[in-house]
Amino acid sequence: MTANIVRRYAHNPILTKADIPYPVETVHNAAVVKHGDEYIMLFRSHLRTGRSIIGLARSLDGFQFTADPEPFLIPARDTYFAPYEEFGVEDPRVTHLDGEYLITYSAYSRNGVRIALAKTKDFRHVERVSLISEADYRNVVIFPERFGGLYARLDRPHSEIAPWSIWISFSPDLIFWGQSQLIMRPEQYHWDEMKIGPGAPPFKTDQGWLSIYHGVFQTMDGSVYRLGVALHDLEDPARIIGVSDSWILQPEAPWEITGYVHNVVFTCGAVPEVDGTVKIYWGGADTVMCVGEANISDLVGLCIDQGRKPK
Ligand code: BMA
């Protein structure tokens, strides 16, 4: 059974616009990683222009966060990045690799939505590295290890022929990406039939890389965003071992059902802990941040024991 596979924290939402010391309208779709003794959250906020920036909050326990006095990343004004960030920076993901934190985010502009890469070592100074996709990409998550010397990422290009599917690509230097393959499609007449996209950067388990992704179902009342899990081979992340047939989280709390965009749970980050649990962070209704915990073995079990039939 998948009931309550994710245990919601009793004091959700954990971060809202009331907690931010500068004016924002939302706090959502945040990356979270451990850095030394701290949990660092990079969250997306809408401004009153409707455009987004990225803020930072810190926590010692992963539940109670305090926002820094200033935003962490705002749209670039005068570099190669500026024409592509004009409408905002959105939905960050963070991966720790070789002593650095790699930050991928959506760069939104009149030229479309594409992916940018930035780096930090200390979450105080951040450096933009490159734009790493063309337009109509979102949701890039980088694996925390290399494979045969290459970096690997999951991402979500979109086209009419292969709508909103999950792909994998590889890179020798984080800038030039290739060897792309489509590895997961929306599943017809399932909870994720309209769109799927990578959520949290995958983390390692004994049985494979666990990827928490989002899936979208279209209803007469608009779209519903839910979360699901897939397990990728440890040596060859392009090979999917199993995809849970059921979702692990759907909008149920009042702040997930109602908000800036209703019926949305959307993850950009999860923190595996040494006790075998994982903290999963999600934006509720594109408005507030929430957290819940799951047993990693339950999530892996769903992929293996309740996986979809291979096609
Ligand atoms: C997606 C992205 C996410 C957002 C979701 C629900 O397309 O824009 O940032 O959380 O829609 O509105």
Coordinates of C-alpha atoms and ligand atoms in Angstrom, one line a residue:
M1 CA 0.0 0.0 0.0
T2 CA 1.2 3.5 -0.7
A3 CA -1.0 5.3 1.9
N4 CA 1.1 7.7 3.9
I5 CA 4.3 6.6 2.3
V6 CA 5.4 10.2 2.8
R7 CA 4.7 11.4 6.3
R8 CA 3.9 15.1 6.3
Y9 CA 5.6 17.2 8.9
A10 CA 3.0 18.3 11.5
H11 CA 4.0 22.0 11.3
N12 CA 3.8 22.5 7.5
P13 CA 4.1 24.8 5.8
I14 CA 7.7 25.3 6.9
L15 CA 8.4 28.6 5.0
T16 CA 6.0 31.2 3.7
K17 CA 6.2 34.7 2.4
A18 CA 5.6 36.0 6.0
D19 CA 9.1 34.6 6.9
I20 CA 11.0 36.4 4.2
P21 CA 12.7 39.7 5.2
Y22 CA 12.2 41.3 1.7
P23 CA 9.0 41.6 -0.3
V24 CA 7.9 38.4 -2.0
E25 CA 4.5 36.8 -2.9
T26 CA 5.4 33.1 -2.8
V27 CA 8.1 30.7 -1.4
H28 CA 8.1 27.5 -3.3
N29 CA 9.9 24.8 -5.4
A30 CA 13.1 24.8 -3.3
A31 CA 16.3 22.9 -3.5
V32 CA 17.6 21.6 -0.2
V33 CA 21.1 20.2 0.6
K34 CA 23.2 19.6 3.7
H35 CA 26.3 21.9 3.9
G36 CA 28.3 21.2 7.1
D37 CA 25.9 21.5 10.0
E38 CA 23.3 23.3 8.0
Y39 CA 20.5 22.5 5.7
I40 CA 20.5 25.1 3.0
M41 CA 17.3 25.8 1.1
L42 CA 17.3 27.7 -2.2
F43 CA 13.7 28.7 -2.8
R44 CA 11.8 30.4 -5.6
S45 CA 9.8 33.5 -4.9
H46 CA 7.4 35.4 -7.2
L47 CA 7.8 39.2 -6.9
R48 CA 4.8 41.4 -7.5
T49 CA 5.8 41.7 -11.1
G50 CA 5.0 38.0 -11.4
R51 CA 8.6 37.3 -12.1
S52 CA 10.8 35.0 -9.9
I53 CA 14.0 35.3 -7.9
I54 CA 15.8 32.7 -5.7
G55 CA 16.2 33.2 -2.0
L56 CA 18.2 31.3 0.6
A57 CA 17.2 30.0 4.0
R58 CA 19.2 28.0 6.6
S59 CA 18.2 25.4 9.2
L60 CA 19.9 23.2 11.8
D61 CA 17.2 20.5 11.8
G62 CA 15.8 20.5 8.3
F63 CA 12.4 21.7 9.5
Q64 CA 12.8 25.2 10.9
F65 CA 14.4 27.6 8.4
T66 CA 15.5 31.2 8.7
A67 CA 15.8 33.3 5.5
D68 CA 19.0 35.3 4.8
P69 CA 18.4 39.1 4.7
E70 CA 18.9 39.3 0.9
P71 CA 18.0 37.2 -2.1
F72 CA 20.6 34.7 -3.3
L73 CA 20.2 34.9 -7.1
I74 CA 18.3 37.6 -9.0
P75 CA 18.1 37.8 -12.8
A76 CA 21.4 38.8 -14.4
R77 CA 21.5 42.4 -15.7
D78 CA 24.6 42.8 -17.8
T79 CA 26.1 39.5 -18.9
Y80 CA 25.6 36.8 -21.5
F81 CA 22.9 35.5 -19.2
A82 CA 20.8 38.7 -19.1
P83 CA 18.7 38.3 -22.3
Y84 CA 17.7 34.8 -21.0
E85 CA 16.8 35.8 -17.4
E86 CA 14.7 38.8 -18.2
F87 CA 11.4 37.1 -17.0
G88 CA 13.1 35.5 -13.9
V89 CA 15.0 32.6 -12.4
E90 CA 13.0 29.6 -11.2
D91 CA 13.0 26.1 -9.7
P92 CA 16.6 25.6 -8.5
R93 CA 18.2 22.2 -7.9
V94 CA 21.5 21.7 -6.1
T95 CA 24.0 18.8 -6.4
H96 CA 27.1 18.4 -4.2
L97 CA 30.0 17.1 -6.3
D98 CA 33.8 17.3 -5.9
G99 CA 33.5 19.9 -3.1
E100 CA 31.3 22.3 -5.0
Y101 CA 27.6 22.8 -5.2
L102 CA 26.2 22.8 -8.7
I103 CA 23.0 24.8 -9.0
T104 CA 20.8 24.4 -12.0
Y105 CA 17.8 26.7 -12.5
S106 CA 15.3 27.7 -15.2
A107 CA 16.2 31.0 -16.9
Y108 CA 12.9 32.5 -18.3
S109 CA 12.7 35.2 -21.0
R110 CA 11.0 36.1 -24.2
N111 CA 13.4 33.6 -25.8
G112 CA 11.8 30.7 -23.9
V113 CA 12.7 28.8 -20.8
R114 CA 16.1 27.2 -20.6
I115 CA 18.6 25.9 -18.1
A116 CA 21.4 27.8 -16.5
L117 CA 24.2 26.4 -14.3
A118 CA 25.8 28.3 -11.4
K119 CA 28.3 27.1 -8.7
T120 CA 29.0 27.9 -5.1
K121 CA 31.3 26.5 -2.4
D122 CA 29.9 28.3 0.6
F123 CA 26.4 29.5 -0.3
R124 CA 27.6 33.1 0.2
H125 CA 29.2 33.7 -3.2
V126 CA 27.7 32.3 -6.4
E127 CA 29.1 32.3 -9.9
R128 CA 27.2 31.7 -13.1
V129 CA 28.9 29.1 -15.3
S130 CA 26.9 28.6 -18.4
L131 CA 23.5 28.2 -20.1
I132 CA 23.4 24.5 -20.7
S133 CA 20.3 24.0 -22.8
E134 CA 18.4 25.7 -25.6
A135 CA 14.8 26.8 -25.1
D136 CA 11.9 24.6 -23.9
Y137 CA 13.8 22.8 -21.3
R138 CA 13.1 22.7 -17.6
N139 CA 13.9 20.6 -14.5
V140 CA 17.6 19.7 -15.0
V141 CA 19.0 17.6 -12.1
I142 CA 22.7 16.6 -12.0
F143 CA 23.7 13.2 -10.5
P144 CA 26.1 13.5 -7.6
E145 CA 28.7 11.2 -9.2
R146 CA 30.3 10.8 -12.6
F147 CA 29.9 7.8 -14.8
G148 CA 32.9 6.7 -16.8
G149 CA 34.3 10.1 -16.1
L150 CA 31.2 11.9 -17.4
Y151 CA 28.7 14.1 -15.5
A152 CA 25.1 12.9 -16.0
R153 CA 21.9 14.8 -15.8
L154 CA 18.2 14.1 -16.2
D155 CA 16.2 16.8 -17.9
R156 CA 12.9 17.6 -19.6
P157 CA 12.9 18.9 -23.1
H158 CA 9.4 19.3 -24.7
S159 CA 8.2 18.8 -28.2
E160 CA 4.9 18.0 -29.8
I161 CA 6.1 14.6 -30.9
A162 CA 7.6 13.6 -27.5
P163 CA 5.8 15.8 -25.0
W164 CA 7.3 16.5 -21.5
S165 CA 9.4 13.4 -21.1
I166 CA 12.5 12.6 -19.1
W167 CA 15.9 12.4 -20.9
I168 CA 19.4 11.7 -19.8
S169 CA 22.5 13.5 -21.1
F170 CA 26.2 13.3 -20.3
S171 CA 29.1 15.9 -20.2
P172 CA 32.8 15.9 -19.8
D173 CA 32.9 19.4 -18.4
L174 CA 29.3 20.4 -17.2
I175 CA 29.0 22.8 -20.2
F176 CA 28.8 20.6 -23.3
W177 CA 26.1 17.9 -23.0
G178 CA 25.4 15.0 -25.3
Q179 CA 24.8 11.3 -25.7
S180 CA 21.1 12.2 -25.0
Q181 CA 18.5 9.5 -24.7
L182 CA 14.8 9.6 -23.8
I183 CA 14.4 7.3 -20.8
M184 CA 10.9 7.8 -19.4
R185 CA 7.6 9.0 -21.0
P186 CA 4.3 10.0 -19.5
E187 CA 2.1 6.9 -18.9
Q188 CA -1.2 6.9 -20.7
Y189 CA -4.2 7.1 -18.4
H190 CA -2.1 7.2 -15.3
W191 CA -1.6 10.0 -12.7
D192 CA 1.4 11.1 -14.8
E193 CA -0.1 10.9 -18.3
M194 CA 0.2 14.5 -19.4
K195 CA 3.8 15.5 -18.3
I196 CA 6.6 14.1 -16.3
G197 CA 9.8 15.9 -15.2
P198 CA 12.8 15.3 -12.9
G199 CA 12.2 16.6 -9.3
A200 CA 14.9 16.1 -6.8
P201 CA 18.5 15.3 -7.9
P202 CA 18.8 11.5 -7.7
F203 CA 20.4 9.9 -4.6
K204 CA 22.2 6.7 -4.2
T205 CA 20.6 3.6 -2.5
D206 CA 21.9 0.0 -2.3
Q207 CA 19.7 -0.9 -5.2
G208 CA 19.9 2.0 -7.5
W209 CA 19.6 5.8 -7.9
L210 CA 16.3 6.9 -6.5
S211 CA 14.7 9.7 -8.5
I212 CA 11.7 11.5 -7.2
Y213 CA 9.9 13.0 -10.2
H214 CA 6.7 15.0 -10.8
G215 CA 3.8 13.9 -13.0
V216 CA 0.8 15.8 -14.2
F217 CA -2.7 14.7 -14.9
Q218 CA -5.2 16.9 -16.7
T219 CA -8.7 17.1 -15.3
M220 CA -11.8 19.2 -16.2
D221 CA -10.7 21.4 -13.3
G222 CA -7.1 22.0 -14.5
S223 CA -3.9 20.1 -13.9
V224 CA -2.9 18.1 -10.8
Y225 CA 0.8 17.9 -9.9
R226 CA 1.9 14.8 -8.0
L227 CA 5.2 13.1 -7.1
G228 CA 6.4 9.6 -8.0
V229 CA 9.6 7.5 -7.8
A230 CA 11.8 5.7 -10.3
L231 CA 14.9 3.6 -9.7
H232 CA 17.9 3.9 -12.1
D233 CA 20.8 1.4 -12.4
L234 CA 23.8 2.3 -10.3
E235 CA 26.4 1.9 -13.0
D236 CA 24.2 2.9 -16.0
P237 CA 21.7 5.6 -14.9
A238 CA 20.1 5.5 -18.4
R239 CA 18.7 2.1 -17.5
I240 CA 15.6 2.3 -15.4
I241 CA 15.1 -0.6 -13.1
G242 CA 11.5 0.2 -12.1
V243 CA 9.0 3.0 -11.9
S244 CA 6.4 2.9 -9.1
D245 CA 2.9 2.6 -10.7
S246 CA 1.4 4.8 -7.9
W247 CA 2.3 8.3 -6.9
I248 CA 3.9 8.9 -3.5
L249 CA 2.4 12.3 -2.7
Q250 CA -0.5 14.3 -4.0
P251 CA -2.1 17.6 -3.0
E252 CA -4.1 17.0 0.1
A253 CA -3.3 19.7 2.6
P254 CA -5.2 23.0 2.3
W255 CA -2.0 24.9 1.2
E256 CA -1.4 22.3 -1.5
I257 CA -4.9 22.4 -2.9
T258 CA -5.3 26.2 -2.9
G259 CA -2.8 28.9 -3.6
Y260 CA -1.1 30.7 -6.5
V261 CA -1.6 27.6 -8.7
H262 CA -4.0 25.1 -7.1
N263 CA -3.4 21.3 -6.7
V264 CA 0.3 21.3 -6.9
V265 CA 3.0 19.4 -5.0
F266 CA 6.3 20.0 -6.8
T267 CA 9.8 19.0 -5.5
C268 CA 13.2 20.3 -6.3
G269 CA 15.1 18.7 -3.4
A270 CA 15.3 15.7 -1.0
V271 CA 17.9 15.0 1.7
P272 CA 18.7 11.3 2.4
E273 CA 19.6 10.8 6.1
V274 CA 21.9 8.2 7.7
D275 CA 18.9 6.6 9.5
G276 CA 17.5 5.4 6.2
T277 CA 14.8 8.1 5.9
V278 CA 14.7 10.9 3.3
K279 CA 13.4 14.4 3.9
I280 CA 11.4 15.4 0.8
Y281 CA 10.7 19.1 0.3
W282 CA 8.0 20.4 -1.9
G283 CA 6.2 23.5 -2.9
G284 CA 2.5 23.6 -2.0
A285 CA 0.3 25.2 -4.7
D286 CA 3.3 27.3 -5.9
T287 CA 2.9 29.3 -2.7
V288 CA 4.6 27.8 0.4
M289 CA 7.3 25.2 1.3
C290 CA 6.5 21.9 2.9
V291 CA 8.5 18.9 4.1
G292 CA 7.7 15.2 4.8
E293 CA 9.7 12.1 5.5
A294 CA 9.7 8.6 3.9
N295 CA 11.7 5.4 4.4
I296 CA 14.1 5.0 1.5
S297 CA 13.5 1.3 1.5
D298 CA 9.8 1.9 1.0
L299 CA 10.4 4.1 -2.0
V300 CA 12.8 1.6 -3.5
G301 CA 10.3 -1.2 -2.8
L302 CA 7.6 0.6 -4.7
C303 CA 9.8 0.8 -7.8
I304 CA 10.7 -2.8 -7.6
D305 CA 7.6 -4.6 -6.2
Q306 CA 4.9 -2.3 -7.6
G307 CA 6.7 -1.2 -10.7
R308 CA 5.0 -0.7 -14.0
K309 CA 5.1 -3.6 -16.5
P310 CA 8.0 -3.2 -18.8
K311 CA 7.0 -2.2 -22.3
Ligands
BMA1 C1 5.5 24.0 -14.0 C2 6.6 24.9 -13.5 C3 6.7 24.8 -12.0 C4 5.3 24.9 -11.3 C5 4.3 24.0 -11.9 C6 2.9 24.2 -11.4 O1 5.3 24.1 -15.3 O2 6.2 26.2 -13.8 O3 7.5 25.8 -11.5 O4 5.4 24.6 -9.9 O5 4.3 24.3 -13.3 O6 2.5 25.5 -11.6

